Amino acid sequence: MWLGWTLICVACCSPAAAIEAAIAGADAEAAAAASGPDALWHVLSPELQHSLSGVLMRHSASENLDPEVDALLSHLLHDELDSQQQDFIAEGQQASKEAEEMAKAEEDKRRREHERATARLEEQRRAHEVEREAARVQREAEQKRAQEEALERHRSHEEMLRKNKEFNQQMQERREKSQQKRAALQEQHAKNWERATSMLQQVHEQIEIVTDGWREAPFWDDFFRTSSASGRFSQLGFDHLQPVLAAAAMQPQRRLLVLEPRGATLAERLAEEIRSRTAQQAEAQQYGSEAEGERDFVIEFGLLDAMSMSNVSQGLEVSKLAALKNAASRMAKLVKPGGTWISISAVPPALHVPLLGRLANGMFALPSESEDAAAGTHAIVLPPAAAAQSKTGLRGAAQVADMLLYGSESVHIWAYRMQRLDDSASDLAESSPSPSAPDAGLLDIIRQQRPATRDDL
């Protein structure tokens, strides 16, 4: 017993000393006890073994014990070591039990979560099945409704086709009746117009006899305004004048002037057509407003007709004569030597060329008194325009006036092409003696100016 307390006291001071003391005490008691390891198992009390074990556990970690000492301590602390082993085993078993319980709890938790997830999926599946069933029912209802609507549309289409067919048949019958009626009216109109044409030609001949070849100027002025001649004159375009310009050897670099009486509106349009087709230096002016300077070509539209066939009294014929002379002199200044003056007139060549010859006074080469393009006289025919109507708006009045005036519905005009002679020839012509009473003869020629009649064509 004293050995145990000795070991405890020494162990408190130094573990090594306690071990040596234990060995010494053990040797002393070993002599008195039976020999063998088992004799030392119960030498120390359990309390002393527990205390010594605690001391050794706190201080023996840094000490290097001798194997014999370690064996001796193992025998001395057998009960404590056995108790610790049992405690360790019990703790291991408790830890295993707790681990099993925790694993079981975790497994139960996972199982419950799996069951909840399965329940949610099942609930979602049932909801999806319900939605699919509702969609199927709705789809079937929509298909049925679509089939009914398609049948209704088909019936409506068939009904519309039937009505359209009936309507087309009715319209075809009406169209055929209308065409038959129109054909009958056209045939009747042709017969009536043929009779009217014959009558108008007879009237034309009688009027020509009564007016002494249309020389009654007041009658001519009023009647010409009623006819479509003035409106038809606006149809004149580049295509009508192209043969005239080609015969005059028109070139793109040549200068050209389109001259018209005041109040007319044809020159600008014609000049634009000429610029786009042949001569880029084409200009349009009204008589009296043209600029000075010589040109290669001057196209004059109805200027001499307006002066010679205007409705004036006998006392003013002198002013008409002066106006014509001034116009011819102006043309001589506007057209350079070798250039061309093209005069557009409604007067036939047999009456107009003598007037041009008296007015030109040797400054221009005269055209032929018959229709001869090679000799400078070009005939232009303006066909009747669709739905021609007089200025008064009386339906058919223009056609009747054309028939009475020309003996046909087409308007005939002429383009007189005259080349400007050089200055030496002009001076020689001006210095040649003139016939007696020149103005009186010129006035007679002016009085004869009139549009062409059926006999002139």
PDB file of N, CA, C and O in Angstrom, residues 83-132:
ATOM      1  N   SER A  83     -10.168  -1.223 -18.033  1.00  0.00           N
ATOM      2  CA  SER A  83     -11.366  -0.368 -17.905  1.00  0.00           C
ATOM      3  C   SER A  83     -11.433   0.642 -19.062  1.00  0.00           C
ATOM      4  O   SER A  83     -12.504   0.891 -19.651  1.00  0.00           O
ATOM      5  N   GLN A  84     -10.238   1.225 -19.416  1.00  0.00           N
ATOM      6  CA  GLN A  84     -10.221   2.186 -20.537  1.00  0.00           C
ATOM      7  C   GLN A  84     -10.583   1.521 -21.853  1.00  0.00           C
ATOM      8  O   GLN A  84     -11.276   2.094 -22.699  1.00  0.00           O
ATOM      9  N   GLN A  85     -10.109   0.253 -22.035  1.00  0.00           N
ATOM     10  CA  GLN A  85     -10.428  -0.462 -23.264  1.00  0.00           C
ATOM     11  C   GLN A  85     -11.926  -0.710 -23.362  1.00  0.00           C
ATOM     12  O   GLN A  85     -12.534  -0.559 -24.430  1.00  0.00           O
ATOM     13  N   GLN A  86     -12.502  -1.100 -22.210  1.00  0.00           N
ATOM     14  CA  GLN A  86     -13.942  -1.339 -22.212  1.00  0.00           C
ATOM     15  C   GLN A  86     -14.706  -0.033 -22.500  1.00  0.00           C
ATOM     16  O   GLN A  86     -15.703  -0.024 -23.238  1.00  0.00           O
ATOM     17  N   ASP A  87     -14.188   1.057 -21.853  1.00  0.00           N
ATOM     18  CA  ASP A  87     -14.833   2.359 -22.134  1.00  0.00           C
ATOM     19  C   ASP A  87     -14.712   2.732 -23.612  1.00  0.00           C
ATOM     20  O   ASP A  87     -15.663   3.264 -24.222  1.00  0.00           O
ATOM     21  N   PHE A  88     -13.503   2.428 -24.169  1.00  0.00           N
ATOM     22  CA  PHE A  88     -13.295   2.754 -25.588  1.00  0.00           C
ATOM     23  C   PHE A  88     -14.237   1.951 -26.486  1.00  0.00           C
ATOM     24  O   PHE A  88     -14.819   2.473 -27.445  1.00  0.00           O
ATOM     25  N   ILE A  89     -14.350   0.668 -26.112  1.00  0.00           N
ATOM     26  CA  ILE A  89     -15.255  -0.178 -26.893  1.00  0.00           C
ATOM     27  C   ILE A  89     -16.683   0.310 -26.757  1.00  0.00           C
ATOM     28  O   ILE A  89     -17.437   0.397 -27.745  1.00  0.00           O
ATOM     29  N   ALA A  90     -17.034   0.691 -25.486  1.00  0.00           N
ATOM     30  CA  ALA A  90     -18.400   1.200 -25.275  1.00  0.00           C
ATOM     31  C   ALA A  90     -18.637   2.487 -26.045  1.00  0.00           C
ATOM     32  O   ALA A  90     -19.707   2.704 -26.653  1.00  0.00           O
ATOM     33  N   GLU A  91     -17.623   3.362 -26.036  1.00  0.00           N
ATOM     34  CA  GLU A  91     -17.759   4.603 -26.789  1.00  0.00           C
ATOM     35  C   GLU A  91     -17.874   4.323 -28.287  1.00  0.00           C
ATOM     36  O   GLU A  91     -18.647   4.962 -29.009  1.00  0.00           O
ATOM     37  N   GLY A  92     -17.061   3.329 -28.758  1.00  0.00           N
ATOM     38  CA  GLY A  92     -17.154   2.973 -30.182  1.00  0.00           C
ATOM     39  C   GLY A  92     -18.517   2.443 -30.546  1.00  0.00           C
ATOM     40  O   GLY A  92     -19.084   2.791 -31.590  1.00  0.00           O
ATOM     41  N   GLN A  93     -19.030   1.562 -29.611  1.00  0.00           N
ATOM     42  CA  GLN A  93     -20.358   1.032 -29.866  1.00  0.00           C
ATOM     43  C   GLN A  93     -21.408   2.134 -29.841  1.00  0.00           C
ATOM     44  O   GLN A  93     -22.335   2.156 -30.668  1.00  0.00           O
ATOM     45  N   GLN A  94     -21.227   3.070 -28.875  1.00  0.00           N
ATOM     46  CA  GLN A  94     -22.186   4.188 -28.805  1.00  0.00           C
ATOM     47  C   GLN A  94     -22.095   5.056 -30.058  1.00  0.00           C
ATOM     48  O   GLN A  94     -23.116   5.500 -30.607  1.00  0.00           O
ATOM     49  N   ALA A  95     -20.842   5.292 -30.515  1.00  0.00           N
ATOM     50  CA  ALA A  95     -20.664   6.098 -31.737  1.00  0.00           C
ATOM     51  C   ALA A  95     -21.272   5.395 -32.949  1.00  0.00           C
ATOM     52  O   ALA A  95     -21.922   6.025 -33.797  1.00  0.00           O
ATOM     53  N   SER A  96     -21.065   4.047 -32.981  1.00  0.00           N
ATOM     54  CA  SER A  96     -21.651   3.292 -34.095  1.00  0.00           C
ATOM     55  C   SER A  96     -23.162   3.352 -34.049  1.00  0.00           C
ATOM     56  O   SER A  96     -23.835   3.508 -35.082  1.00  0.00           O
ATOM     57  N   LYS A  97     -23.676   3.221 -32.803  1.00  0.00           N
ATOM     58  CA  LYS A  97     -25.145   3.296 -32.659  1.00  0.00           C
ATOM     59  C   LYS A  97     -25.668   4.660 -33.085  1.00  0.00           C
ATOM     60  O   LYS A  97     -26.670   4.774 -33.809  1.00  0.00           O
ATOM     61  N   GLU A  98     -24.943   5.713 -32.633  1.00  0.00           N
ATOM     62  CA  GLU A  98     -25.376   7.067 -33.007  1.00  0.00           C
ATOM     63  C   GLU A  98     -25.258   7.272 -34.518  1.00  0.00           C
ATOM     64  O   GLU A  98     -26.123   7.896 -35.152  1.00  0.00           O
ATOM     65  N   ALA A  99     -24.149   6.728 -35.118  1.00  0.00           N
ATOM     66  CA  ALA A  99     -23.989   6.852 -36.569  1.00  0.00           C
ATOM     67  C   ALA A  99     -25.108   6.141 -37.299  1.00  0.00           C
ATOM     68  O   ALA A  99     -25.646   6.630 -38.304  1.00  0.00           O
ATOM     69  N   GLU A 100     -25.478   4.923 -36.779  1.00  0.00           N
ATOM     70  CA  GLU A 100     -26.573   4.193 -37.411  1.00  0.00           C
ATOM     71  C   GLU A 100     -27.875   4.966 -37.292  1.00  0.00           C
ATOM     72  O   GLU A 100     -28.672   5.035 -38.242  1.00  0.00           O
ATOM     73  N   GLU A 101     -28.059   5.547 -36.049  1.00  0.00           N
ATOM     74  CA  GLU A 101     -29.293   6.321 -35.875  1.00  0.00           C
ATOM     75  C   GLU A 101     -29.312   7.545 -36.811  1.00  0.00           C
ATOM     76  O   GLU A 101     -30.345   7.871 -37.409  1.00  0.00           O
ATOM     77  N   MET A 102     -28.145   8.196 -36.930  1.00  0.00           N
ATOM     78  CA  MET A 102     -28.077   9.356 -37.830  1.00  0.00           C
ATOM     79  C   MET A 102     -28.296   8.936 -39.285  1.00  0.00           C
ATOM     80  O   MET A 102     -29.011   9.601 -40.055  1.00  0.00           O
ATOM     81  N   ALA A 103     -27.680   7.799 -39.671  1.00  0.00           N
ATOM     82  CA  ALA A 103     -27.875   7.313 -41.042  1.00  0.00           C
ATOM     83  C   ALA A 103     -29.327   6.965 -41.285  1.00  0.00           C
ATOM     84  O   ALA A 103     -29.899   7.238 -42.346  1.00  0.00           O
ATOM     85  N   LYS A 104     -29.930   6.322 -40.252  1.00  0.00           N
ATOM     86  CA  LYS A 104     -31.344   5.978 -40.395  1.00  0.00           C
ATOM     87  C   LYS A 104     -32.208   7.227 -40.519  1.00  0.00           C
ATOM     88  O   LYS A 104     -33.139   7.299 -41.335  1.00  0.00           O
ATOM     89  N   ALA A 105     -31.871   8.247 -39.656  1.00  0.00           N
ATOM     90  CA  ALA A 105     -32.639   9.505 -39.732  1.00  0.00           C
ATOM     91  C   ALA A 105     -32.456  10.186 -41.099  1.00  0.00           C
ATOM     92  O   ALA A 105     -33.418  10.697 -41.695  1.00  0.00           O
ATOM     93  N   GLU A 106     -31.192  10.139 -41.591  1.00  0.00           N
ATOM     94  CA  GLU A 106     -30.928  10.741 -42.904  1.00  0.00           C
ATOM     95  C   GLU A 106     -31.681   9.983 -43.996  1.00  0.00           C
ATOM     96  O   GLU A 106     -32.247  10.574 -44.923  1.00  0.00           O
ATOM     97  N   GLU A 107     -31.660   8.617 -43.843  1.00  0.00           N
ATOM     98  CA  GLU A 107     -32.385   7.813 -44.824  1.00  0.00           C
ATOM     99  C   GLU A 107     -33.881   8.103 -44.776  1.00  0.00           C
ATOM    100  O   GLU A 107     -34.554   8.214 -45.818  1.00  0.00           O
ATOM    101  N   ASP A 108     -34.390   8.236 -43.529  1.00  0.00           N
ATOM    102  CA  ASP A 108     -35.823   8.576 -43.397  1.00  0.00           C
ATOM    103  C   ASP A 108     -36.121   9.940 -44.012  1.00  0.00           C
ATOM    104  O   ASP A 108     -37.158  10.130 -44.677  1.00  0.00           O
ATOM    105  N   LYS A 109     -35.176  10.872 -43.797  1.00  0.00           N
ATOM    106  CA  LYS A 109     -35.378  12.203 -44.364  1.00  0.00           C
ATOM    107  C   LYS A 109     -35.385  12.155 -45.881  1.00  0.00           C
ATOM    108  O   LYS A 109     -36.255  12.744 -46.541  1.00  0.00           O
ATOM    109  N   ARG A 110     -34.395  11.419 -46.488  1.00  0.00           N
ATOM    110  CA  ARG A 110     -34.358  11.291 -47.940  1.00  0.00           C
ATOM    111  C   ARG A 110     -35.606  10.587 -48.473  1.00  0.00           C
ATOM    112  O   ARG A 110     -36.136  10.943 -49.522  1.00  0.00           O
ATOM    113  N   ARG A 111     -36.050   9.552 -47.685  1.00  0.00           N
ATOM    114  CA  ARG A 111     -37.235   8.832 -48.139  1.00  0.00           C
ATOM    115  C   ARG A 111     -38.452   9.743 -48.150  1.00  0.00           C
ATOM    116  O   ARG A 111     -39.256   9.729 -49.084  1.00  0.00           O
ATOM    117  N   ARG A 112     -38.576  10.537 -47.042  1.00  0.00           N
ATOM    118  CA  ARG A 112     -39.724  11.454 -47.005  1.00  0.00           C
ATOM    119  C   ARG A 112     -39.663  12.490 -48.115  1.00  0.00           C
ATOM    120  O   ARG A 112     -40.674  12.810 -48.747  1.00  0.00           O
ATOM    121  N   GLU A 113     -38.437  13.017 -48.384  1.00  0.00           N
ATOM    122  CA  GLU A 113     -38.298  13.986 -49.488  1.00  0.00           C
ATOM    123  C   GLU A 113     -38.625  13.341 -50.838  1.00  0.00           C
ATOM    124  O   GLU A 113     -39.270  13.945 -51.690  1.00  0.00           O
ATOM    125  N   HIS A 114     -38.160  12.082 -51.001  1.00  0.00           N
ATOM    126  CA  HIS A 114     -38.476  11.370 -52.242  1.00  0.00           C
ATOM    127  C   HIS A 114     -39.979  11.160 -52.397  1.00  0.00           C
ATOM    128  O   HIS A 114     -40.531  11.312 -53.492  1.00  0.00           O
ATOM    129  N   GLU A 115     -40.617  10.819 -51.269  1.00  0.00           N
ATOM    130  CA  GLU A 115     -42.064  10.620 -51.328  1.00  0.00           C
ATOM    131  C   GLU A 115     -42.776  11.927 -51.665  1.00  0.00           C
ATOM    132  O   GLU A 115     -43.728  11.955 -52.466  1.00  0.00           O
ATOM    133  N   ARG A 116     -42.313  13.044 -51.057  1.00  0.00           N
ATOM    134  CA  ARG A 116     -42.936  14.333 -51.371  1.00  0.00           C
ATOM    135  C   ARG A 116     -42.704  14.706 -52.854  1.00  0.00           C
ATOM    136  O   ARG A 116     -43.618  15.191 -53.536  1.00  0.00           O
ATOM    137  N   ALA A 117     -41.445  14.464 -53.332  1.00  0.00           N
ATOM    138  CA  ALA A 117     -41.170  14.766 -54.738  1.00  0.00           C
ATOM    139  C   ALA A 117     -42.020  13.900 -55.666  1.00  0.00           C
ATOM    140  O   ALA A 117     -42.561  14.368 -56.679  1.00  0.00           O
ATOM    141  N   THR A 118     -42.131  12.624 -55.280  1.00  0.00           N
ATOM    142  CA  THR A 118     -42.970  11.727 -56.084  1.00  0.00           C
ATOM    143  C   THR A 118     -44.420  12.186 -56.082  1.00  0.00           C
ATOM    144  O   THR A 118     -45.102  12.152 -57.120  1.00  0.00           O
ATOM    145  N   ALA A 119     -44.868  12.634 -54.890  1.00  0.00           N
ATOM    146  CA  ALA A 119     -46.254  13.121 -54.801  1.00  0.00           C
ATOM    147  C   ALA A 119     -46.453  14.365 -55.669  1.00  0.00           C
ATOM    148  O   ALA A 119     -47.471  14.501 -56.368  1.00  0.00           O
ATOM    149  N   ARG A 120     -45.431  15.275 -55.664  1.00  0.00           N
ATOM    150  CA  ARG A 120     -45.555  16.465 -56.498  1.00  0.00           C
ATOM    151  C   ARG A 120     -45.574  16.094 -57.984  1.00  0.00           C
ATOM    152  O   ARG A 120     -46.352  16.631 -58.775  1.00  0.00           O
ATOM    153  N   LEU A 121     -44.674  15.167 -58.367  1.00  0.00           N
ATOM    154  CA  LEU A 121     -44.648  14.752 -59.768  1.00  0.00           C
ATOM    155  C   LEU A 121     -45.962  14.097 -60.175  1.00  0.00           C
ATOM    156  O   LEU A 121     -46.464  14.316 -61.281  1.00  0.00           O
ATOM    157  N   GLU A 122     -46.492  13.295 -59.274  1.00  0.00           N
ATOM    158  CA  GLU A 122     -47.773  12.659 -59.575  1.00  0.00           C
ATOM    159  C   GLU A 122     -48.877  13.705 -59.735  1.00  0.00           C
ATOM    160  O   GLU A 122     -49.717  13.626 -60.639  1.00  0.00           O
ATOM    161  N   GLU A 123     -48.841  14.690 -58.824  1.00  0.00           N
ATOM    162  CA  GLU A 123     -49.837  15.758 -58.914  1.00  0.00           C
ATOM    163  C   GLU A 123     -49.683  16.547 -60.216  1.00  0.00           C
ATOM    164  O   GLU A 123     -50.664  16.864 -60.894  1.00  0.00           O
ATOM    165  N   GLN A 124     -48.411  16.842 -60.601  1.00  0.00           N
ATOM    166  CA  GLN A 124     -48.172  17.537 -61.859  1.00  0.00           C
ATOM    167  C   GLN A 124     -48.609  16.698 -63.054  1.00  0.00           C
ATOM    168  O   GLN A 124     -49.157  17.201 -64.028  1.00  0.00           O
ATOM    169  N   ARG A 125     -48.347  15.363 -62.960  1.00  0.00           N
ATOM    170  CA  ARG A 125     -48.766  14.477 -64.058  1.00  0.00           C
ATOM    171  C   ARG A 125     -50.277  14.482 -64.218  1.00  0.00           C
ATOM    172  O   ARG A 125     -50.798  14.575 -65.340  1.00  0.00           O
ATOM    173  N   ARG A 126     -50.978  14.404 -63.066  1.00  0.00           N
ATOM    174  CA  ARG A 126     -52.443  14.430 -63.138  1.00  0.00           C
ATOM    175  C   ARG A 126     -52.940  15.763 -63.694  1.00  0.00           C
ATOM    176  O   ARG A 126     -53.867  15.800 -64.518  1.00  0.00           O
ATOM    177  N   ALA A 127     -52.284  16.890 -63.260  1.00  0.00           N
ATOM    178  CA  ALA A 127     -52.687  18.201 -63.790  1.00  0.00           C
ATOM    179  C   ALA A 127     -52.413  18.278 -65.295  1.00  0.00           C
ATOM    180  O   ALA A 127     -53.226  18.821 -66.066  1.00  0.00           O
ATOM    181  N   HIS A 128     -51.254  17.719 -65.716  1.00  0.00           N
ATOM    182  CA  HIS A 128     -50.930  17.709 -67.150  1.00  0.00           C
ATOM    183  C   HIS A 128     -51.931  16.856 -67.929  1.00  0.00           C
ATOM    184  O   HIS A 128     -52.338  17.231 -69.049  1.00  0.00           O
ATOM    185  N   GLU A 129     -52.307  15.729 -67.340  1.00  0.00           N
ATOM    186  CA  GLU A 129     -53.308  14.894 -68.004  1.00  0.00           C
ATOM    187  C   GLU A 129     -54.628  15.642 -68.142  1.00  0.00           C
ATOM    188  O   GLU A 129     -55.301  15.575 -69.180  1.00  0.00           O
ATOM    189  N   VAL A 130     -54.978  16.382 -67.083  1.00  0.00           N
ATOM    190  CA  VAL A 130     -56.228  17.170 -67.142  1.00  0.00           C
ATOM    191  C   VAL A 130     -56.129  18.233 -68.227  1.00  0.00           C
ATOM    192  O   VAL A 130     -57.052  18.438 -69.022  1.00  0.00           O
ATOM    193  N   GLU A 131     -54.966  18.933 -68.319  1.00  0.00           N
ATOM    194  CA  GLU A 131     -54.779  19.953 -69.345  1.00  0.00           C
ATOM    195  C   GLU A 131     -54.813  19.342 -70.751  1.00  0.00           C
ATOM    196  O   GLU A 131     -55.417  19.894 -71.672  1.00  0.00           O
ATOM    197  N   ARG A 132     -54.146  18.182 -70.913  1.00  0.00           N
ATOM    198  CA  ARG A 132     -54.159  17.523 -72.210  1.00  0.00           C
ATOM    199  C   ARG A 132     -55.564  17.113 -72.606  1.00  0.00           C
ATOM    200  O   ARG A 132     -55.963  17.253 -73.773  1.00  0.00           O
TER     201      ARG A 132
END
